Amino acid sequence: MTSDAMTVRKMSAADVFAAIASREPLFILDVRNEDAYADWRIEGPSIASQNTPYFEFLEGIDPVAGQLPPKNDAVLVVCAKEGSSQFVADLLMEAGWARVAVLAGGMRSWSEHLHPVHVSELPSGGAVYQFLRPGKGCLSYMVVCGDEAVVVDAARTFQVYLDFAEAQGWYIRNVIDTHLHADHVSGGRMLAQACGASYWLSPQDASDVHFGFEPLVDGQVLAVGDVPSLIQVVHSPGHTIGSASLIVDHACLLSGDTLFVHSIGRPDLAGQAQSLGAELRRSLYTTYKSLGSELLVLPAHFAEMSEINERGFVGARLGDLYRNNAGLNVPEESQFLKMVTENLPQQPHAYQDIRLTNMGQLMPEPDQLSEMEIGPNRCAVHG
Amino acid sequence: MEESAHVDRTLDCKGLSCPMPIIQTKKAIEAMLVGEVLEVLATDPGSVADMKSWATRTQHEFLGTVTEGAVYRHFIRKGQKESAT
């Protein structure tokens, strides 16, 4: 940030998320093309946004001046990677708009930003942290006890977890993916390699993977710190055949893409919607029901900023979800199967390539990885 | 896009990122005659959707994109009106 009146201020993805979290009004001029804007944009209760592609500004401000907000209003200009927003912001400043900023790193940095939140202390000591990825609606976790940490469903930008653990003096011993992800490139394997941790994945999701891993199976327990069975594994197939859920200290249920706060997982991304739909029904209507209504469900995704609660994280008691989540309240199995296999939302961007990358079959360059991950996660069925 | 299309001018925007490919394309096409075809070579993946969207909005005819490895070859025919916005 600078006080120079003629320099365009930069706002980071973290600043934007802080504004959304504190319900601070923010006007966004999104200068990407219309399709990109229609597909995916920064949203939140206090965000107002307008789409005017940067190429509308090639003749200067005058042709579009009538569409722009008053010159005294604050404007955040956003594009894919920052270049075009800088071009438009410079034009705005020259034309007399005084409070102009650009999103540093553009939508790419918004897509990658991770925000850690302390969720809960655990009865046996230790704590659970949720890492919100607001740009993609992904949630990952760090479970800590003593000086040991476990990371669950790590994002591709895994350095964040290393830095977070190092700052607290924790050692990451285990890294778990609850399932083979289709919406984002997992950072799990790389993170495990970087810190010498074990990487855990369900063998049923890993039949085509090109790397070694520790098999994550039903009923298994993992020690964290000096608590021998802090994490218990529950097989909950449906979103994928190998999907696992993790019960942490009989208090939290890391539900992966099986159950979300406002929706449920979709069974079609691995190409077996019918058979997985029936598995999903069993996981949600039988397996989960036996787990205890007081468990705090902590999912791997959210769809809207409104799912972030007043304490700053996404999560809800399992018993409350059985009352309030429409996907858990479909009485007939046939009706449920219809809901989770028909009229599904569009599939996540590049989901086939993302699955192959997470299997170790594709090894894209960093720039390609960013492109593959553009867009929202679309892993849910909203009942 | 058929490979046989006649190209009147080729503009090299390889290595340039947004917004430069569009800015240079606009300049290049302004210097051409109506009906002539401009080929733009670019490496920015964002240029694919942007070139199409820009050309459509400016009355030029977007003929298509051919991808060759890391290079995108965009073909645009100059329309009647110059870069109307």
Coordinates of N, CA, C and O in Angstrom, one line a residue, chain A residues 159-288:
Chain A
Q159 N 2.7 -25.1 0.9 CA 3.7 -24.4 1.8 C 2.9 -23.7 3.0 O 3.5 -23.6 4.1
V160 N 1.7 -23.3 2.8 CA 0.9 -22.7 3.8 C 0.8 -23.6 5.1 O 1.0 -23.1 6.2
Y161 N 0.7 -24.9 4.9 CA 0.6 -25.8 6.0 C 1.9 -25.9 6.7 O 2.0 -26.0 7.9
L162 N 3.0 -26.0 5.9 CA 4.3 -26.1 6.5 C 4.6 -24.9 7.3 O 5.1 -25.0 8.4
D163 N 4.3 -23.7 6.8 CA 4.6 -22.5 7.5 C 3.8 -22.4 8.8 O 4.3 -22.0 9.8
F164 N 2.5 -22.7 8.7 CA 1.6 -22.7 9.8 C 2.1 -23.6 11.0 O 2.2 -23.2 12.1
A165 N 2.5 -24.8 10.6 CA 3.0 -25.8 11.6 C 4.3 -25.3 12.2 O 4.5 -25.4 13.4
E166 N 5.2 -24.8 11.3 CA 6.5 -24.4 11.8 C 6.4 -23.3 12.8 O 7.1 -23.2 13.8
A167 N 5.5 -22.3 12.5 CA 5.4 -21.2 13.3 C 4.9 -21.6 14.7 O 5.2 -20.9 15.7
Q168 N 4.2 -22.7 14.8 CA 3.7 -23.1 16.1 C 4.6 -24.2 16.8 O 4.3 -24.7 17.9
G169 N 5.6 -24.6 16.0 CA 6.5 -25.7 16.5 C 5.9 -27.1 16.4 O 6.2 -28.0 17.2
W170 N 5.0 -27.3 15.4 CA 4.4 -28.6 15.3 C 5.1 -29.3 14.1 O 5.6 -28.7 13.2
Y171 N 5.1 -30.7 14.2 CA 5.6 -31.5 13.1 C 4.4 -32.2 12.4 O 3.6 -32.9 13.1
I172 N 4.4 -32.1 11.1 CA 3.3 -32.8 10.3 C 3.8 -34.2 10.1 O 4.7 -34.5 9.4
R173 N 3.1 -35.2 10.8 CA 3.5 -36.6 10.7 C 2.7 -37.4 9.7 O 3.1 -38.3 9.1
N174 N 1.4 -36.9 9.5 CA 0.5 -37.7 8.6 C -0.3 -36.7 7.7 O -0.7 -35.6 8.2
V175 N -0.5 -37.1 6.5 CA -1.3 -36.3 5.6 C -2.3 -37.2 4.9 O -2.0 -38.3 4.5
I176 N -3.6 -36.8 5.0 CA -4.7 -37.7 4.6 C -5.5 -37.0 3.5 O -5.8 -35.8 3.6
D177 N -5.8 -37.7 2.4 CA -6.9 -37.2 1.5 C -8.1 -38.1 1.8 O -8.0 -39.3 1.7
T178 N -9.2 -37.5 2.1 CA -10.4 -38.3 2.4 C -10.9 -39.0 1.1 O -11.7 -40.0 1.3
H179 N -10.5 -38.6 -0.1 CA -10.9 -39.2 -1.3 C -10.0 -38.7 -2.4 O -9.3 -37.7 -2.2
L180 N -10.1 -39.3 -3.6 CA -9.4 -38.8 -4.8 C -10.2 -37.6 -5.3 O -11.3 -37.8 -5.8
H181 N -9.6 -36.4 -5.2 CA -10.3 -35.2 -5.5 C -10.5 -35.0 -7.0 O -9.6 -35.4 -7.8
A182 N -11.6 -34.4 -7.4 CA -11.9 -34.1 -8.8 C -12.0 -32.6 -9.1 O -12.0 -32.2 -10.3
D183 N -12.0 -31.8 -8.1 CA -12.3 -30.4 -8.2 C -11.0 -29.6 -8.0 O -10.9 -28.4 -8.4
H184 N -10.0 -30.1 -7.3 CA -8.8 -29.4 -7.1 C -7.6 -30.3 -7.1 O -7.8 -31.5 -6.8
V185 N -6.5 -29.8 -7.4 CA -5.2 -30.6 -7.4 C -4.8 -30.8 -5.9 O -4.6 -29.8 -5.2
S186 N -4.7 -32.0 -5.5 CA -4.3 -32.3 -4.1 C -2.9 -31.9 -3.8 O -2.0 -32.1 -4.7
G187 N -2.6 -31.2 -2.7 CA -1.3 -30.9 -2.3 C -0.7 -32.0 -1.3 O 0.4 -31.9 -0.8
G188 N -1.6 -33.0 -1.1 CA -1.3 -34.0 0.0 C 0.0 -34.7 -0.2 O 0.9 -34.8 0.7
R189 N 0.2 -35.3 -1.4 CA 1.4 -36.1 -1.7 C 2.7 -35.2 -1.6 O 3.7 -35.6 -1.0
M190 N 2.6 -34.1 -2.2 CA 3.8 -33.1 -2.2 C 4.1 -32.7 -0.8 O 5.3 -32.6 -0.4
L191 N 3.0 -32.4 0.0 CA 3.2 -32.0 1.4 C 3.9 -33.1 2.2 O 4.9 -32.8 2.9
A192 N 3.4 -34.3 2.0 CA 4.0 -35.4 2.7 C 5.5 -35.6 2.4 O 6.3 -35.8 3.3
Q193 N 5.8 -35.4 1.1 CA 7.2 -35.6 0.7 C 8.0 -34.5 1.3 O 9.1 -34.7 1.7
A194 N 7.5 -33.2 1.3 CA 8.2 -32.1 1.8 C 8.6 -32.2 3.2 O 9.6 -31.6 3.7
C195 N 7.8 -32.9 4.0 CA 8.1 -32.9 5.5 C 8.3 -34.3 6.0 O 8.3 -34.5 7.2
G196 N 8.4 -35.3 5.1 CA 8.7 -36.6 5.5 C 7.5 -37.3 6.3 O 7.7 -38.2 7.1
A197 N 6.3 -36.9 5.9 CA 5.1 -37.4 6.6 C 4.6 -38.6 5.8 O 5.0 -38.8 4.6
S198 N 3.7 -39.5 6.4 CA 3.1 -40.5 5.6 C 1.9 -39.9 4.9 O 1.2 -39.1 5.5
Y199 N 1.6 -40.4 3.7 CA 0.5 -39.9 2.9 C -0.6 -41.1 2.8 O -0.3 -42.2 2.4
W200 N -1.8 -40.8 3.3 CA -2.8 -41.8 3.4 C -4.0 -41.5 2.4 O -4.4 -40.4 2.2
L201 N -4.4 -42.6 1.7 CA -5.5 -42.5 0.7 C -6.2 -43.9 0.7 O -5.5 -44.9 1.0
S202 N -7.5 -43.9 0.4 CA -8.2 -45.1 0.4 C -7.7 -46.0 -0.8 O -7.6 -45.5 -1.9
P203 N -7.4 -47.3 -0.6 CA -6.9 -48.1 -1.7 C -8.0 -48.2 -2.8 O -7.7 -48.4 -4.0
Q204 N -9.3 -48.1 -2.5 CA -10.3 -48.2 -3.5 C -10.4 -47.0 -4.4 O -10.8 -47.1 -5.5
D205 N -9.9 -45.9 -3.9 CA -9.8 -44.7 -4.8 C -8.4 -44.6 -5.5 O -8.2 -43.8 -6.4
A206 N -7.5 -45.6 -5.2 CA -6.2 -45.5 -5.6 C -5.8 -46.6 -6.6 O -4.6 -46.9 -6.7
S207 N -6.8 -47.2 -7.2 CA -6.4 -48.4 -8.0 C -5.5 -48.0 -9.2 O -4.8 -48.8 -9.7
D208 N -5.6 -46.7 -9.7 CA -4.8 -46.3 -10.8 C -3.7 -45.3 -10.5 O -3.2 -44.6 -11.4
V209 N -3.4 -45.2 -9.2 CA -2.4 -44.2 -8.9 C -1.0 -44.7 -9.1 O -0.7 -45.9 -9.1
H210 N -0.1 -43.7 -9.5 CA 1.3 -44.0 -9.8 C 2.3 -43.6 -8.7 O 3.3 -42.9 -9.0
F211 N 1.9 -43.9 -7.5 CA 2.8 -43.5 -6.4 C 2.5 -44.4 -5.2 O 1.4 -45.0 -5.1
G212 N 3.4 -44.4 -4.2 CA 3.1 -45.2 -3.0 C 2.3 -44.4 -2.0 O 2.4 -43.2 -2.0
F213 N 1.6 -45.1 -1.2 CA 0.8 -44.4 -0.1 C 0.4 -45.4 1.0 O 0.6 -46.6 0.8
E214 N 0.0 -44.9 2.1 CA -0.5 -45.8 3.2 C -2.0 -46.0 3.0 O -2.7 -45.0 2.8
P215 N -2.5 -47.2 3.1 CA -3.9 -47.5 2.8 C -4.8 -47.0 4.0 O -4.6 -47.4 5.1
L216 N -5.8 -46.2 3.7 CA -6.7 -45.7 4.7 C -8.0 -46.6 4.6 O -8.7 -46.6 3.6
V217 N -8.2 -47.3 5.7 CA -9.4 -48.3 5.6 C -10.3 -48.1 6.8 O -9.9 -47.6 7.9
D218 N -11.5 -48.6 6.7 CA -12.6 -48.5 7.7 C -12.1 -49.1 9.0 O -11.5 -50.2 9.1
G219 N -12.4 -48.4 10.1 CA -12.1 -48.8 11.4 C -10.7 -48.6 11.9 O -10.4 -48.8 13.1
Q220 N -9.8 -48.1 11.0 CA -8.5 -47.8 11.4 C -8.4 -46.6 12.3 O -9.2 -45.8 12.3
V221 N -7.4 -46.6 13.2 CA -7.2 -45.5 14.1 C -5.8 -44.9 13.9 O -4.9 -45.6 13.5
L222 N -5.7 -43.6 14.1 CA -4.4 -42.9 13.9 C -4.1 -42.2 15.2 O -4.9 -41.5 15.8
A223 N -2.8 -42.4 15.7 CA -2.4 -41.7 16.9 C -1.9 -40.3 16.5 O -1.3 -40.1 15.4
V224 N -2.2 -39.3 17.3 CA -1.7 -38.0 17.1 C -1.1 -37.5 18.5 O -1.9 -37.6 19.5
G225 N 0.1 -37.1 18.5 CA 0.7 -36.8 19.8 C 0.7 -38.0 20.6 O 1.0 -39.1 20.2
D226 N 0.3 -37.9 21.9 CA 0.3 -39.0 22.8 C -1.1 -39.6 23.0 O -1.3 -40.4 23.9
V227 N -2.0 -39.3 22.1 CA -3.3 -39.9 22.1 C -3.4 -41.0 21.0 O -3.3 -40.7 19.8
P228 N -3.5 -42.3 21.5 CA -3.3 -43.4 20.5 C -4.4 -43.4 19.4 O -4.1 -43.8 18.3
S229 N -5.6 -43.1 19.7 CA -6.6 -43.2 18.6 C -7.4 -41.9 18.5 O -8.6 -41.9 18.5
L230 N -6.7 -40.9 18.3 CA -7.3 -39.6 18.2 C -8.2 -39.5 16.9 O -9.3 -38.9 16.9
I231 N -7.8 -40.2 15.9 CA -8.5 -40.2 14.6 C -9.0 -41.6 14.3 O -8.2 -42.5 14.3
Q232 N -10.3 -41.7 14.0 CA -10.9 -43.0 13.6 C -11.4 -42.8 12.2 O -12.1 -41.8 11.9
V233 N -11.2 -43.9 11.4 CA -11.6 -43.8 10.0 C -12.9 -44.5 9.8 O -13.1 -45.6 10.3
V234 N -13.8 -43.9 9.1 CA -15.1 -44.5 8.8 C -15.3 -44.5 7.2 O -15.2 -43.4 6.6
H235 N -15.4 -45.6 6.7 CA -15.6 -45.7 5.2 C -17.0 -45.2 4.9 O -18.0 -45.6 5.4
S236 N -17.1 -44.2 4.0 CA -18.4 -43.6 3.6 C -18.5 -43.3 2.1 O -18.4 -42.2 1.6
P237 N -18.6 -44.5 1.4 CA -18.5 -44.3 -0.1 C -19.8 -43.6 -0.6 O -20.8 -43.5 0.1
G238 N -19.6 -43.1 -1.8 CA -20.8 -42.4 -2.4 C -20.3 -41.3 -3.4 O -20.5 -41.4 -4.6
H239 N -19.5 -40.3 -2.9 CA -18.9 -39.3 -3.7 C -17.9 -40.0 -4.6 O -17.8 -39.8 -5.8
T240 N -17.1 -40.9 -4.0 CA -16.2 -41.8 -4.6 C -16.4 -43.1 -3.9 O -16.9 -43.2 -2.8
I241 N -15.9 -44.2 -4.5 CA -16.0 -45.5 -3.9 C -15.2 -45.7 -2.7 O -15.6 -46.4 -1.7
G242 N -14.1 -45.0 -2.6 CA -13.2 -45.1 -1.4 C -13.4 -44.0 -0.4 O -12.7 -44.0 0.6
S243 N -14.3 -43.1 -0.6 CA -14.4 -41.9 0.3 C -14.4 -42.3 1.8 O -15.1 -43.2 2.2
A244 N -13.6 -41.7 2.6 CA -13.5 -41.9 4.0 C -13.9 -40.7 4.8 O -13.7 -39.5 4.3
S245 N -14.4 -40.8 6.0 CA -14.7 -39.7 6.9 C -13.8 -40.0 8.1 O -13.5 -41.1 8.4
L246 N -13.5 -38.9 8.8 CA -12.6 -39.0 9.9 C -13.3 -38.5 11.2 O -13.7 -37.3 11.2
I247 N -13.4 -39.4 12.2 CA -13.9 -38.9 13.5 C -12.7 -38.5 14.3 O -11.8 -39.3 14.5
V248 N -12.7 -37.2 14.8 CA -11.5 -36.7 15.5 C -11.9 -36.6 17.0 O -12.8 -35.8 17.4
D249 N -11.3 -37.4 17.8 CA -11.5 -37.3 19.3 C -13.0 -37.4 19.7 O -13.4 -36.7 20.6
H250 N -13.8 -38.2 19.0 CA -15.2 -38.3 19.3 C -16.0 -37.0 19.3 O -17.0 -36.9 19.9
A251 N -15.3 -36.0 18.7 CA -15.9 -34.6 18.7 C -16.3 -34.0 17.4 O -17.3 -33.4 17.2
C252 N -15.4 -34.3 16.4 CA -15.5 -33.7 15.1 C -15.6 -34.8 14.0 O -15.0 -35.9 14.2
L253 N -16.4 -34.6 13.0 CA -16.5 -35.5 11.9 C -16.0 -34.8 10.6 O -16.7 -33.9 10.1
L254 N -14.8 -35.1 10.2 CA -14.3 -34.5 8.9 C -15.0 -35.3 7.8 O -14.6 -36.5 7.5
S255 N -16.0 -34.7 7.1 CA -16.9 -35.5 6.3 C -16.5 -35.5 4.8 O -17.2 -36.1 4.0
G256 N -15.3 -34.9 4.5 CA -14.9 -34.9 3.1 C -15.9 -34.4 2.2 O -16.5 -33.3 2.4
D257 N -16.2 -35.1 1.0 CA -17.2 -34.6 0.1 C -18.5 -35.5 0.2 O -19.2 -35.6 -0.7
T258 N -18.6 -36.1 1.4 CA -19.8 -36.9 1.6 C -21.0 -36.1 2.0 O -22.1 -36.2 1.5
L259 N -20.8 -35.2 3.0 CA -21.8 -34.4 3.5 C -21.3 -32.9 3.7 O -20.2 -32.7 4.3
F260 N -22.1 -32.0 3.2 CA -21.7 -30.5 3.4 C -22.8 -29.9 4.4 O -23.7 -30.6 4.7
V261 N -22.6 -28.6 4.7 CA -23.6 -28.0 5.6 C -24.9 -27.8 4.9 O -26.0 -28.1 5.5
H262 N -24.9 -27.3 3.7 CA -26.2 -27.0 3.0 C -26.5 -28.0 1.9 O -27.5 -27.9 1.2
S263 N -25.7 -29.1 1.7 CA -25.9 -30.0 0.6 C -25.2 -31.3 0.8 O -24.7 -31.5 1.9
I264 N -25.2 -32.2 -0.2 CA -24.6 -33.5 0.0 C -23.6 -33.7 -1.2 O -23.7 -33.0 -2.2
G265 N -22.8 -34.7 -1.1 CA -21.8 -35.0 -2.2 C -22.5 -35.4 -3.5 O -23.6 -35.9 -3.4
R266 N -21.9 -35.3 -4.6 CA -22.4 -35.8 -5.9 C -21.7 -37.1 -6.2 O -20.5 -37.2 -6.1
P267 N -22.4 -38.1 -6.7 CA -21.8 -39.4 -7.0 C -21.3 -39.6 -8.4 O -20.9 -40.7 -8.7
D268 N -21.3 -38.6 -9.3 CA -21.1 -38.8 -10.7 C -19.7 -38.6 -11.2 O -19.4 -38.9 -12.4
L269 N -18.8 -38.0 -10.4 CA -17.5 -37.5 -10.9 C -16.5 -38.6 -11.2 O -15.6 -38.4 -11.9
A270 N -16.8 -39.8 -10.7 CA -15.9 -40.9 -11.0 C -16.5 -41.8 -12.1 O -16.0 -42.9 -12.4
G271 N -17.6 -41.3 -12.7 CA -18.2 -42.1 -13.8 C -19.1 -43.2 -13.4 O -19.4 -44.1 -14.3
Q272 N -19.6 -43.3 -12.2 CA -20.4 -44.4 -11.8 C -21.6 -43.9 -10.9 O -21.8 -44.4 -9.8
A273 N -22.3 -43.0 -11.5 CA -23.4 -42.3 -10.7 C -24.4 -43.2 -10.1 O -24.8 -43.1 -8.9
Q274 N -24.9 -44.2 -10.8 CA -25.9 -45.1 -10.3 C -25.5 -45.9 -9.1 O -26.1 -45.8 -8.0
S275 N -24.4 -46.7 -9.2 CA -24.0 -47.5 -8.1 C -23.5 -46.7 -6.9 O -23.8 -47.0 -5.8
L276 N -22.8 -45.6 -7.2 CA -22.4 -44.8 -6.1 C -23.5 -44.0 -5.4 O -23.4 -43.7 -4.3
G277 N -24.6 -43.7 -6.2 CA -25.7 -43.1 -5.6 C -26.3 -43.9 -4.5 O -26.6 -43.4 -3.4
A278 N -26.4 -45.2 -4.7 CA -26.9 -46.1 -3.7 C -26.0 -46.2 -2.5 O -26.4 -46.2 -1.3
E279 N -24.7 -46.2 -2.8 CA -23.7 -46.2 -1.7 C -23.8 -44.9 -0.8 O -23.7 -44.9 0.4
L280 N -24.0 -43.8 -1.5 CA -24.1 -42.5 -0.9 C -25.3 -42.5 0.1 O -25.3 -42.0 1.2
R281 N -26.4 -43.1 -0.4 CA -27.6 -43.2 0.4 C -27.3 -44.0 1.7 O -27.7 -43.5 2.8
R282 N -26.6 -45.1 1.6 CA -26.3 -45.9 2.7 C -25.4 -45.1 3.7 O -25.6 -45.1 4.9
S283 N -24.4 -44.4 3.1 CA -23.4 -43.7 4.0 C -24.1 -42.6 4.8 O -23.9 -42.4 6.0
L284 N -25.0 -41.9 4.1 CA -25.7 -40.7 4.8 C -26.9 -41.1 5.7 O -27.1 -40.5 6.7
Y285 N -27.6 -42.2 5.2 CA -28.8 -42.5 5.9 C -28.7 -43.7 6.9 O -29.5 -43.9 7.7
T286 N -27.5 -44.4 6.9 CA -27.3 -45.5 7.8 C -26.0 -45.3 8.6 O -26.0 -45.1 9.8
T287 N -24.9 -45.2 7.9 CA -23.6 -45.1 8.6 C -23.5 -43.9 9.4 O -23.2 -43.9 10.6
Y288 N -23.7 -42.7 8.8 CA -23.6 -41.5 9.6 C -24.6 -41.4 10.7 O -24.3 -40.8 11.8

